[in-house]
Tab-separated table of C-alpha atoms and ligand atoms in Angstrom:
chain	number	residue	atom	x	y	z
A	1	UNK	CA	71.071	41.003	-190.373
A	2	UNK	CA	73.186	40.356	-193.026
A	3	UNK	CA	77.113	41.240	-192.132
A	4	UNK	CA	78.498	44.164	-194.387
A	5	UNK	CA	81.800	43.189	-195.775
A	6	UNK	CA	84.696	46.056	-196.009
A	7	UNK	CA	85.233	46.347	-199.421
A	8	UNK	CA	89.476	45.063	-200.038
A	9	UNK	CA	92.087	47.805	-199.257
A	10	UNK	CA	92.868	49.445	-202.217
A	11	UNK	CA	96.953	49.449	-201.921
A	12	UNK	CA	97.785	51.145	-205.855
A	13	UNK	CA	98.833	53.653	-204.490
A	14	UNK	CA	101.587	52.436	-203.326
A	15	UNK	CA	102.433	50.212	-206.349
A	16	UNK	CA	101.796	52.664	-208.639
A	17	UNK	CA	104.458	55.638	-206.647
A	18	UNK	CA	107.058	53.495	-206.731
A	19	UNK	CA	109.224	56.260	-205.108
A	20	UNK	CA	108.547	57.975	-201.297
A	21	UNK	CA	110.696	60.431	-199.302
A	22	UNK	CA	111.400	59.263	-195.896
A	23	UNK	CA	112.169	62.187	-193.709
A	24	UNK	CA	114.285	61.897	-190.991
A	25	UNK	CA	113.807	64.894	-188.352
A	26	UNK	CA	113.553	65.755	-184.483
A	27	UNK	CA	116.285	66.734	-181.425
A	28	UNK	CA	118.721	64.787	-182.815
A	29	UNK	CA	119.302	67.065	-185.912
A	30	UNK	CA	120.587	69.580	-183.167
A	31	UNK	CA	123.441	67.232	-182.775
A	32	UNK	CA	124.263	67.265	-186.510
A	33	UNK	CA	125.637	64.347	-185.953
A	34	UNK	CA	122.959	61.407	-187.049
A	35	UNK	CA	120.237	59.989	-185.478
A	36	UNK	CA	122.107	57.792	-182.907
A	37	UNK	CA	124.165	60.549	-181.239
A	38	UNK	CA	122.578	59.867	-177.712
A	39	UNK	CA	123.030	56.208	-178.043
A	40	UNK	CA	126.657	56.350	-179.323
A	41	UNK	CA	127.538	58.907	-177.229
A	42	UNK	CA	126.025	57.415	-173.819
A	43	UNK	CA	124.118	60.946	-173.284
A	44	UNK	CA	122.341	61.293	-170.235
A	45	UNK	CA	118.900	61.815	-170.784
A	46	UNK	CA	119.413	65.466	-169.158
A	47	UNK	CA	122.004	66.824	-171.120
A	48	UNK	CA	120.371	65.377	-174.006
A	49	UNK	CA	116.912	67.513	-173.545
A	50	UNK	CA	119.337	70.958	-172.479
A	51	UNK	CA	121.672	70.588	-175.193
A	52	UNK	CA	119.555	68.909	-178.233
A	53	UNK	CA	115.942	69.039	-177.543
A	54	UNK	CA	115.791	72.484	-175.858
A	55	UNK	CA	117.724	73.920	-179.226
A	56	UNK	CA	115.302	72.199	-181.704
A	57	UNK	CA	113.113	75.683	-183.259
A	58	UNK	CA	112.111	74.379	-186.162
A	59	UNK	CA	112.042	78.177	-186.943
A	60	UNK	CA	112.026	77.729	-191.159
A	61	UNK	CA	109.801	75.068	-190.892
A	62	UNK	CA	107.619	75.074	-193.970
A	63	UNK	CA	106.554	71.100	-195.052
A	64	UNK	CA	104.848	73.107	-197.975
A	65	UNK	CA	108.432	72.963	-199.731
A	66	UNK	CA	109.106	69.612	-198.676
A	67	UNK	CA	106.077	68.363	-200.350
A	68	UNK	CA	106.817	70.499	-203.369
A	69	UNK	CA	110.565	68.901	-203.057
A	70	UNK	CA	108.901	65.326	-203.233
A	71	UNK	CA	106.412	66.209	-205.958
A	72	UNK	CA	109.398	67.990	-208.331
A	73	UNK	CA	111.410	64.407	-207.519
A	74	UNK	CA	108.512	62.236	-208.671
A	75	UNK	CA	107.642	61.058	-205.567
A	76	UNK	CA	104.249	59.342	-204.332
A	77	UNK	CA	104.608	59.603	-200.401
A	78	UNK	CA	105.965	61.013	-197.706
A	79	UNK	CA	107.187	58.986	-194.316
A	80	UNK	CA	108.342	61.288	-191.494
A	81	UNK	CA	109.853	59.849	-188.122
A	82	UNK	CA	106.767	61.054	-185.346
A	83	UNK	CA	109.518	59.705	-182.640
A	84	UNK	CA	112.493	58.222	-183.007
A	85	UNK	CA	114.197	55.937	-180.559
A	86	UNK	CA	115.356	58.964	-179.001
A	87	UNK	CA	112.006	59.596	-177.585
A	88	UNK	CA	111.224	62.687	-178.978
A	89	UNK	CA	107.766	63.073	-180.009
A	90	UNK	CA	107.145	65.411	-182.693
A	91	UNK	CA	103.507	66.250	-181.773
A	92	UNK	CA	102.231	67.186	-177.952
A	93	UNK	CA	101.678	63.828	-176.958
A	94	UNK	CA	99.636	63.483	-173.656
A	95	UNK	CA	102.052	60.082	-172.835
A	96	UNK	CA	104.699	62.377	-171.096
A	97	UNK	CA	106.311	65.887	-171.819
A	98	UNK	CA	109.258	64.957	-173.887
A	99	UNK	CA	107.661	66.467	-177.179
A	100	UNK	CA	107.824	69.357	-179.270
A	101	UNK	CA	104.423	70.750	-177.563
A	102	UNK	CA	105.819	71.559	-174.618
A	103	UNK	CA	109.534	71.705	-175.392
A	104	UNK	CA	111.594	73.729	-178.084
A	105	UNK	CA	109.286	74.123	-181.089
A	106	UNK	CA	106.572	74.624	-178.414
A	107	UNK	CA	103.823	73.681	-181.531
A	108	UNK	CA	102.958	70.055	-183.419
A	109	UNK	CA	105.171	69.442	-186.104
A	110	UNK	CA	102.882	66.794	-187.586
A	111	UNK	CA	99.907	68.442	-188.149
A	112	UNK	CA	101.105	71.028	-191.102
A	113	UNK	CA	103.117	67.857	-192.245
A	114	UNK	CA	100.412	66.223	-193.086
A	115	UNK	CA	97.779	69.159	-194.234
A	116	UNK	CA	101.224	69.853	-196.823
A	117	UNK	CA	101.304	66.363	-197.563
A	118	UNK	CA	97.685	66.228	-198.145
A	119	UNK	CA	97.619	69.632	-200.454
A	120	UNK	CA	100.588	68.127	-202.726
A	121	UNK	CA	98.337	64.726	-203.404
A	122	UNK	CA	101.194	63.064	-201.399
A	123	UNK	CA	99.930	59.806	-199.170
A	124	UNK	CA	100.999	60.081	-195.321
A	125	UNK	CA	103.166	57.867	-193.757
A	126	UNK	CA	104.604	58.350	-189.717
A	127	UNK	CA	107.671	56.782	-188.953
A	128	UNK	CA	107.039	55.175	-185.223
A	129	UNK	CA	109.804	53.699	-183.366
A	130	UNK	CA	108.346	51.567	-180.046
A	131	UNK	CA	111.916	51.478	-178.799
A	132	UNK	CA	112.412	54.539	-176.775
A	133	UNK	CA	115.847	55.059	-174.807
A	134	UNK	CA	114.212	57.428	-172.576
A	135	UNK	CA	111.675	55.346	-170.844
A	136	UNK	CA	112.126	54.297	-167.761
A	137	UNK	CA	110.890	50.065	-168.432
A	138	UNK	CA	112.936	50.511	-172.045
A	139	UNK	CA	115.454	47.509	-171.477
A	140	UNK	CA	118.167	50.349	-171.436
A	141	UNK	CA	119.308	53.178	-173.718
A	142	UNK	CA	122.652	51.937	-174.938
A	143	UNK	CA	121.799	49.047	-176.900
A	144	UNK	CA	123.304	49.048	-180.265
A	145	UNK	CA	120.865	46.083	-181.550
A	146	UNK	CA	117.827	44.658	-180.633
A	147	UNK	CA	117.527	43.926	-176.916
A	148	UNK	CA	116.833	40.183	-176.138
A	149	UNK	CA	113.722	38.771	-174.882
A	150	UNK	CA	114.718	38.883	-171.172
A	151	UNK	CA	116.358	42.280	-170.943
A	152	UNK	CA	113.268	43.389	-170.145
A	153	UNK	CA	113.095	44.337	-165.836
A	154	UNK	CA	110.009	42.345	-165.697
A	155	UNK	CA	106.739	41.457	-167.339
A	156	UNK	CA	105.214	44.419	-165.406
A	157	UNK	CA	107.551	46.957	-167.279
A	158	UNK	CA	107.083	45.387	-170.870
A	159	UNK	CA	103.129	45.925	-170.211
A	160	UNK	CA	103.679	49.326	-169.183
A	161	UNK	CA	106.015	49.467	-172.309
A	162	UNK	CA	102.963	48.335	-175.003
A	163	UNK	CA	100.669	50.483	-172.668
A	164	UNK	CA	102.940	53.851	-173.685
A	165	UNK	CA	103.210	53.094	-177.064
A	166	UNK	CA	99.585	51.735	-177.874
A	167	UNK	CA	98.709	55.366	-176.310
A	168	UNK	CA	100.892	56.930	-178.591
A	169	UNK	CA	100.261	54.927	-181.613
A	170	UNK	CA	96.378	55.659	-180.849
A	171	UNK	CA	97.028	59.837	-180.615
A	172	UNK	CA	98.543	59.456	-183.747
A	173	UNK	CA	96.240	57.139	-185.759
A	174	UNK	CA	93.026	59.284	-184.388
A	175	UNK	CA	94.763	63.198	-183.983
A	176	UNK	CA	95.385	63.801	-188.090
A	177	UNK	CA	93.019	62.374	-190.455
A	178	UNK	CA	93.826	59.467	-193.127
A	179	UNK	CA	96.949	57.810	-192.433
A	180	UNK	CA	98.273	55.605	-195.578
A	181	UNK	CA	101.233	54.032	-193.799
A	182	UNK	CA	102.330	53.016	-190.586
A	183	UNK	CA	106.291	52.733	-191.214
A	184	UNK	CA	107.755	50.868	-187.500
A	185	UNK	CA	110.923	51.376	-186.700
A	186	UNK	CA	113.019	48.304	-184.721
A	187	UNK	CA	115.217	47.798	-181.462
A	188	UNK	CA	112.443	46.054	-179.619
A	189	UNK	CA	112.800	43.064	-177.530
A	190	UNK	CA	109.880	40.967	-178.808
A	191	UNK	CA	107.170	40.819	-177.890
A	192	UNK	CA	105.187	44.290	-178.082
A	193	UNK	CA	102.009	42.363	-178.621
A	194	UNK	CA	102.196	43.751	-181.772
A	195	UNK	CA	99.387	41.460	-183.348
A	196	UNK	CA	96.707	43.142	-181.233
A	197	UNK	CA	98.291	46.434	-181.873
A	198	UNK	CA	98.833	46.283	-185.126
A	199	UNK	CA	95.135	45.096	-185.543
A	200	UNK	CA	93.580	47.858	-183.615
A	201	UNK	CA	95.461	50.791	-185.731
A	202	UNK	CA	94.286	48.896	-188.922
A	203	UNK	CA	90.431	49.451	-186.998
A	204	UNK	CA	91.633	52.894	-186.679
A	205	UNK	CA	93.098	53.155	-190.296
A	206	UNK	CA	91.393	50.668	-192.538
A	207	UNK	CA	93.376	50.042	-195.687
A	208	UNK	CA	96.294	51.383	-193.990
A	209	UNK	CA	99.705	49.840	-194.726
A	210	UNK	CA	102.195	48.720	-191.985
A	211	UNK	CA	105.379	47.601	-192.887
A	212	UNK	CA	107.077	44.451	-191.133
A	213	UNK	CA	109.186	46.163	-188.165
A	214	UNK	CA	106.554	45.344	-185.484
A	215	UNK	CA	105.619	41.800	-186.336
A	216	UNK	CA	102.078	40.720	-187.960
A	217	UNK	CA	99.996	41.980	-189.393
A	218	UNK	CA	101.904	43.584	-192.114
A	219	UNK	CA	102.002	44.759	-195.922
A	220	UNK	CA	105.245	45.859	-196.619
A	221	UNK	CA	108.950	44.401	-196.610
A	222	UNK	CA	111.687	46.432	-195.673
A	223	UNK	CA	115.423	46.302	-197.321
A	224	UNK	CA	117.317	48.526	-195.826
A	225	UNK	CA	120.394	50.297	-197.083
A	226	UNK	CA	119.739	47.555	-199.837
A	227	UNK	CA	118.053	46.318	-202.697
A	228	UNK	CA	117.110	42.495	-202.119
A	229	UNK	CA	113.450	42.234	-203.492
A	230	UNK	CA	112.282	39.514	-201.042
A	231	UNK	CA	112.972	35.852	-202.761
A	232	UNK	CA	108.693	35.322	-202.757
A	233	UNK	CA	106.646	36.820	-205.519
A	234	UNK	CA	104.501	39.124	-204.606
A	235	UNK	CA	105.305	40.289	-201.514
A	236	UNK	CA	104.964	44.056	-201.502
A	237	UNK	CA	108.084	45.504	-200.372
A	238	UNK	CA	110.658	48.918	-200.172
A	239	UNK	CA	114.180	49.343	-199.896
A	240	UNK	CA	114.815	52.650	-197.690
A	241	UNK	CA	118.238	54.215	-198.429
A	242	UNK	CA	120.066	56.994	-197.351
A	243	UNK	CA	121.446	59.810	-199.370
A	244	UNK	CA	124.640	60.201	-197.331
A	245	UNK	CA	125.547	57.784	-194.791
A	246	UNK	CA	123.097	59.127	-192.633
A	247	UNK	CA	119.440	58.826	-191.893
A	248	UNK	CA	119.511	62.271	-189.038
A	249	UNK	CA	121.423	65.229	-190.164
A	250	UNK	CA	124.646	65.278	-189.675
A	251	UNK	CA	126.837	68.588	-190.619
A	252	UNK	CA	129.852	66.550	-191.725
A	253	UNK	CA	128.700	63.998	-193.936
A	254	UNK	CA	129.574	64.659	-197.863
A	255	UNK	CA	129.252	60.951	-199.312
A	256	UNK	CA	126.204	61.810	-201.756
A	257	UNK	CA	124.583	59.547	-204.005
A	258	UNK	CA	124.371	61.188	-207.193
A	259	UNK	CA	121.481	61.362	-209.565
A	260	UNK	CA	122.968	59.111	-211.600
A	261	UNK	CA	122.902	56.212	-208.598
A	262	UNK	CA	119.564	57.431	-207.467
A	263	UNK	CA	117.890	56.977	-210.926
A	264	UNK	CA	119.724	53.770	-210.436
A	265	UNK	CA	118.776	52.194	-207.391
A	266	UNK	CA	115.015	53.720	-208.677
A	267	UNK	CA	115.351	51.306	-211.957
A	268	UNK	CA	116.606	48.154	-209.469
A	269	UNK	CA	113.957	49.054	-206.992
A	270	UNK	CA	111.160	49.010	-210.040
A	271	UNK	CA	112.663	45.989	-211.984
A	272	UNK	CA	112.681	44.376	-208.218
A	273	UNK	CA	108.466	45.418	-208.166
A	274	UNK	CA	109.107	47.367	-205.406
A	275	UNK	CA	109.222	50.790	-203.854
A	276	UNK	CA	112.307	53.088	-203.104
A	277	UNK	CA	111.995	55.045	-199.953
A	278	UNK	CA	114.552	57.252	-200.306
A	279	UNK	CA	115.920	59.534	-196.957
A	280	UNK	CA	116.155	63.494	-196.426
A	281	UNK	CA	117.298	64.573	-193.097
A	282	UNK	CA	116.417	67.939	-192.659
A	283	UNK	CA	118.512	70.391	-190.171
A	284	UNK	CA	117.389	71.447	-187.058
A	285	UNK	CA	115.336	74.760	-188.624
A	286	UNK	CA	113.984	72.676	-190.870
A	287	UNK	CA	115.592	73.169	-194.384
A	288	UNK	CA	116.615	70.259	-196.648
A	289	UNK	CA	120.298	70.174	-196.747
A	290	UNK	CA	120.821	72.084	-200.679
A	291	UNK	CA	122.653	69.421	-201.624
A	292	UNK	CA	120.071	66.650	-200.858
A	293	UNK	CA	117.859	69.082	-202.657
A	294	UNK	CA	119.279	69.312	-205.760
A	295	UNK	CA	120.277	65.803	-206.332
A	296	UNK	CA	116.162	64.910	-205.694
A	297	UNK	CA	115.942	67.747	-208.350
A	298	UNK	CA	117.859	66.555	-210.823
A	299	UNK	CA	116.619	62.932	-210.522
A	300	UNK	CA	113.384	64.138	-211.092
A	301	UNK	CA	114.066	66.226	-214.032
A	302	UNK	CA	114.531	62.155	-215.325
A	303	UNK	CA	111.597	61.152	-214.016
A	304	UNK	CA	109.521	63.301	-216.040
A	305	UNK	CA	111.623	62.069	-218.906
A	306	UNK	CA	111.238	58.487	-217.805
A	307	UNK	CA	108.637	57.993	-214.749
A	308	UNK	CA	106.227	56.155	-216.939
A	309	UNK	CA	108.966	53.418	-217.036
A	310	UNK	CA	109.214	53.680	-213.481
A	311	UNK	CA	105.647	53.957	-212.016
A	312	UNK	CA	103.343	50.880	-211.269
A	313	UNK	CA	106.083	48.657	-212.537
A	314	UNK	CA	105.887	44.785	-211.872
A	315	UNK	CA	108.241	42.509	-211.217
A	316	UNK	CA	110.743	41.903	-213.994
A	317	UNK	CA	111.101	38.465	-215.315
A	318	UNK	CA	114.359	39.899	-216.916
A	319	UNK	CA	117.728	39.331	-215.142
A	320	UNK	CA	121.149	41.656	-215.435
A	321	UNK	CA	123.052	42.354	-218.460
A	322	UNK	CA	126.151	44.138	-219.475
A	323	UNK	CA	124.168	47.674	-219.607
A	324	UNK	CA	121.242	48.564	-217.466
A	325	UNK	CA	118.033	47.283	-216.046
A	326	UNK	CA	115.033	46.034	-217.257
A	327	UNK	CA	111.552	47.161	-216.244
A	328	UNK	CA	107.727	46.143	-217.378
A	329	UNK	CA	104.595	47.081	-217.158
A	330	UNK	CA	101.703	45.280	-219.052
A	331	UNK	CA	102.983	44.736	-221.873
A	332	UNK	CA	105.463	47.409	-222.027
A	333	UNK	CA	109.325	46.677	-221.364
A	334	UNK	CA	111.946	49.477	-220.181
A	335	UNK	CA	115.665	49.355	-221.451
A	336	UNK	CA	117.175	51.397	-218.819
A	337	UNK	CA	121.024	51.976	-220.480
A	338	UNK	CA	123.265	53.046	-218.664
A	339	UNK	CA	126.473	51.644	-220.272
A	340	UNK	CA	126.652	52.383	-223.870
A	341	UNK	CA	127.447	49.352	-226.005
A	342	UNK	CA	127.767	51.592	-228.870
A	343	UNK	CA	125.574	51.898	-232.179
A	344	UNK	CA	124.048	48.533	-231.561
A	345	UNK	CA	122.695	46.750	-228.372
A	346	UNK	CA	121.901	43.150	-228.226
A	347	UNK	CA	119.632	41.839	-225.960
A	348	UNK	CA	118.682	38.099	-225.875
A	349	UNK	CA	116.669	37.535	-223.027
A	350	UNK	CA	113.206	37.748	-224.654
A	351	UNK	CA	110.558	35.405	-225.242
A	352	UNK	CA	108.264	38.121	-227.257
A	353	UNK	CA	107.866	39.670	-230.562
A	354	UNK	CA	108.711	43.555	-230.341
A	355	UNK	CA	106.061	45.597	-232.344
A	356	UNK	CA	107.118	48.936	-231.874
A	357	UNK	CA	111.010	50.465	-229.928
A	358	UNK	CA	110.964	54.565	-229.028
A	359	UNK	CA	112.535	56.520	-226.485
A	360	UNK	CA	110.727	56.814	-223.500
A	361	UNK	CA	112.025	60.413	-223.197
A	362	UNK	CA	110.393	61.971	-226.715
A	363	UNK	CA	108.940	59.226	-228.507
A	364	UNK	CA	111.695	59.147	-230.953
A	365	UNK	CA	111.489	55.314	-232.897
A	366	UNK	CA	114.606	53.361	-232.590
A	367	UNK	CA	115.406	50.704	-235.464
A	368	UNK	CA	115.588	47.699	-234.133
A	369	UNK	CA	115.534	43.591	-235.282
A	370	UNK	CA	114.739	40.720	-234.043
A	371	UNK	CA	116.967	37.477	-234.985
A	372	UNK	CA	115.823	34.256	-233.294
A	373	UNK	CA	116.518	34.658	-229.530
A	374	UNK	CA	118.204	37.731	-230.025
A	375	UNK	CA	116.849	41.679	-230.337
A	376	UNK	CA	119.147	43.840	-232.356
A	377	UNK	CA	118.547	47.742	-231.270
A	378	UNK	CA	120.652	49.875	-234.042
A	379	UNK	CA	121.264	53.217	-234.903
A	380	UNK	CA	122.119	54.541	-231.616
A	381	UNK	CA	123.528	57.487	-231.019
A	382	UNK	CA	126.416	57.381	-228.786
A	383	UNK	CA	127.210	58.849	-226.456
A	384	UNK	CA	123.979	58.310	-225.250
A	385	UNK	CA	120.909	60.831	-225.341
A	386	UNK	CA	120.643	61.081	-221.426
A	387	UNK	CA	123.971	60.794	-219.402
A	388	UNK	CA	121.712	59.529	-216.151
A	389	UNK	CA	120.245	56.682	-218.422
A	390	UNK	CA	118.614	56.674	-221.197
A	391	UNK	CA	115.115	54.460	-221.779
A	392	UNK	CA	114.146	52.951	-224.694
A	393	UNK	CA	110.021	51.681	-224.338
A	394	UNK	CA	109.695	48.089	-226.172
A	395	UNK	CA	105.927	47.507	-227.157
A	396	UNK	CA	105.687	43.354	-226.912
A	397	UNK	CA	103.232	41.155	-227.643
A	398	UNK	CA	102.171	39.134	-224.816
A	399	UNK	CA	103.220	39.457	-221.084
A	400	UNK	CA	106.712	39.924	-221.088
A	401	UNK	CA	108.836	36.781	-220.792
A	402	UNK	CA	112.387	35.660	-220.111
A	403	UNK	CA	113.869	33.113	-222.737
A	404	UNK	CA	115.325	31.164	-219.540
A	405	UNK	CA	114.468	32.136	-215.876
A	406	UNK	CA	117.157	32.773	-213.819
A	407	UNK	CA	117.249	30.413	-210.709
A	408	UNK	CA	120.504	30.874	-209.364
A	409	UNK	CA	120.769	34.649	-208.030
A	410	UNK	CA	118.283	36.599	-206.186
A	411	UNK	CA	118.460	39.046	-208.886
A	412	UNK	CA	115.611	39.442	-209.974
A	413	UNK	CA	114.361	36.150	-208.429
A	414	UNK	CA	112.396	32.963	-209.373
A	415	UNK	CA	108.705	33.683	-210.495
A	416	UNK	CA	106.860	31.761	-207.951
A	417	UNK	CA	105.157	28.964	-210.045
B	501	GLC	C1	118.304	52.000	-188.975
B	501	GLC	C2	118.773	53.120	-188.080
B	501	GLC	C3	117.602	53.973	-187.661
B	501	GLC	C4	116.812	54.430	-188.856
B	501	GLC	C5	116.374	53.197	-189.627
B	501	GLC	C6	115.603	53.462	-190.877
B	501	GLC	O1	117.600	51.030	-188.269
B	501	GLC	O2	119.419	52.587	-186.967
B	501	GLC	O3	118.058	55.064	-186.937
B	501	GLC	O4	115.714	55.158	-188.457
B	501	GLC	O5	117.510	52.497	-190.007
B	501	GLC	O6	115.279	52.236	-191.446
């Protein structure tokens, strides 16, 4: 009998998106004070389930509006943290009884999370962290960093470690349909046999991605509280970023990103070829802080302005400049300005002839010249038409290409030859 071969994973998705909400939820935003409280705070595991876990209602829970939230910020995807390293589970896992089936929400979390996800055309992705403070053969619950190799009690307690989270890996990769990403979380001594694990969930969820927390196999690179696309060509990869300084809710953080730096890091993130995951943490009930809310609002009010020079973007050839980023896509090339340079804008860093310049934002044409190595864009109006950044679309002949490659900086990077 002939052998059927699985037809390739199909991964556009996720190129195409570009953009993802990571959601960061579960006892911890009782504490209102991040993610990490236990940890930080040495809380005994007790205390922790009375005071935290015990308190978490989830009582405005509606992932409907979260969804809707990520849809109205131009978002493809959705990653929410199943368990954290606090050991929470967010569904009624049958590992143990620290979850929110049997403790405060008394109900899964994950199952309307992903039926909202589903209804909004948003791909699924669950957060899993295989460090877990609360288990008893974890190397220990205060470690700030990755536990060595031998701070594990004994071989006996790592198995019983990969045991416990293979189980809970399995529940979730079998208990809630289609699963497009498998986002692992870190603080694990190595090694979690993660390259049978990690195999068996892809059985479980073929053409599922799984980013690089938990060793090989993987798809996707993770920058985190960064943008540093990976040196390598094509290497899929995201940056995940907070909106505050925090990843959990916490009451007393006000450092927000505005729109203005989220459209930005969107632009490096695209001109990098990759995706930006960007953070919510939602309070204990369940609501989106307002302003975390409005500033994905008003960032996507430019994405349906400008998402076309964001979506399914490549890898830029094009390196920095005195006014914005570059992005491409076939043969299309974004001038993302931020800085006005005034009426006229020269850019000398391509290779092609331009055949047609327009605003992304309403097709408006924009005069422009090109003079040897250098592209003359005149007429503008200043200040400029969108105070977040303003796109101009550059129809070139060719693939888009660099006059010199940069070499030096990892911005953008080298194209691999
Ligand atoms: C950091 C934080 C962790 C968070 C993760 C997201 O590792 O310590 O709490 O979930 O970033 O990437």
């Amino acid at each position: 009998m002939k052998q059927q071969k699985s037809p390739a994973p199909d991964y556009s998705w996720f190129d195409h998106s570009r953009y993802g909400m990571f959601i960061h939820w579960g006892a911890y935003s009782v504490a209102a004070r991040g993610e990490w409280a236990r940890n930080r705070e040495r809380i005994p595991a007790d205390e922790y389930s009375r005071l935290y876990a015990e308190n978490f209602h989830a009582e405005n829970y509606n992932p409907a509006s979260w969804a809707a939230l990520a849809r109205e910020a131009g978002m493809g995807y959705m990653v929410i943290t199943t368990r954290h390293h606090d050991g929470f589970a967010l569904w009624p896992t049958r590992t143990g009884d620290f979850h929110a089936g049997r403790i405060g929400p008394k109900r899964d979390l994950l199952k309307p999370f992903v039926e909202a996800a589903r209804a909004a055309g948003l791909k699924v992705g669950f957060y899993y962290s295989p460090a877990d403070w609360r288990h008893p053969d974890y190397p220990g619950p205060w470690f700030r960093d990755w536990p060595g190799v031998n701070d594990w009690q004994s071989n006996e307690a790592r198995a019983r470690m990969i045991a416990y989270y293979r189980e809970q890996l399995v529940e979730l990769m079998t208990g809630y349909g289609k699963i497009d990403y498998l986002w692992y979380d870190g603080c694990i001594p190595s090694d979690l046999a993660s390259p049978e694990i990690n195999a068996e969930m892809l059985r479980l969820q073929p053409g599922m991605l799984i980013n690089e927390r938990n060793g090989a196999p993987w798809h996707v690179r993770i920058s985190e509280q960064a943008i540093n696309p990976p040196k390598e060509w094509g290497i899929r990869w995201e940056a995940c970023m907070t909106l505050n300084d925090n990843w959990g809710w916490h009451a007393g953080d006000m450092n927000w990103k505005s729109a203005r730096e989220v459209v930005k890091m969107l632009c490096e993130t695209a001109a990098g070829g990759g995706n930006l995951l960007l953070n919510v943490g939602p309070r204990p009930d369940g609501t989106i802080p307002e302003e975390s809310a409005r500033i994905l609002r008003e960032a996507g009010a430019w994405m349906r302005r400008n998402g076309a020079a964001i979506h399914g973007c490549g890898r830029s050839p094009f390196t920095w400049n005195n006014w914005g980023r570059v992005t491409v896509n076939g043969n299309l090339v974004y001038l993302h300005i931020r800085n006005s340079t005034g009426r006229e804008l020269c850019w000398a860093e391509l290779k092609n002839k331009v055949i047609a310049a327009r605003w992304l934002a309403d097709g408006a044409p924009v005069v422009f010249e090109q003079k040897g190595e250098r592209l003359f864009l005149r007429d503008l109006p200043v200040p400029l038409p969108d105070p977040i950044s303003s796109t101009i679309e550059l129809v070139v002949e060719g693939t888009p290409e660099p006059l010199t490659c940069q070499t030096t900086f990892w911005i953008p990077g080298e194209p691999a030859s």
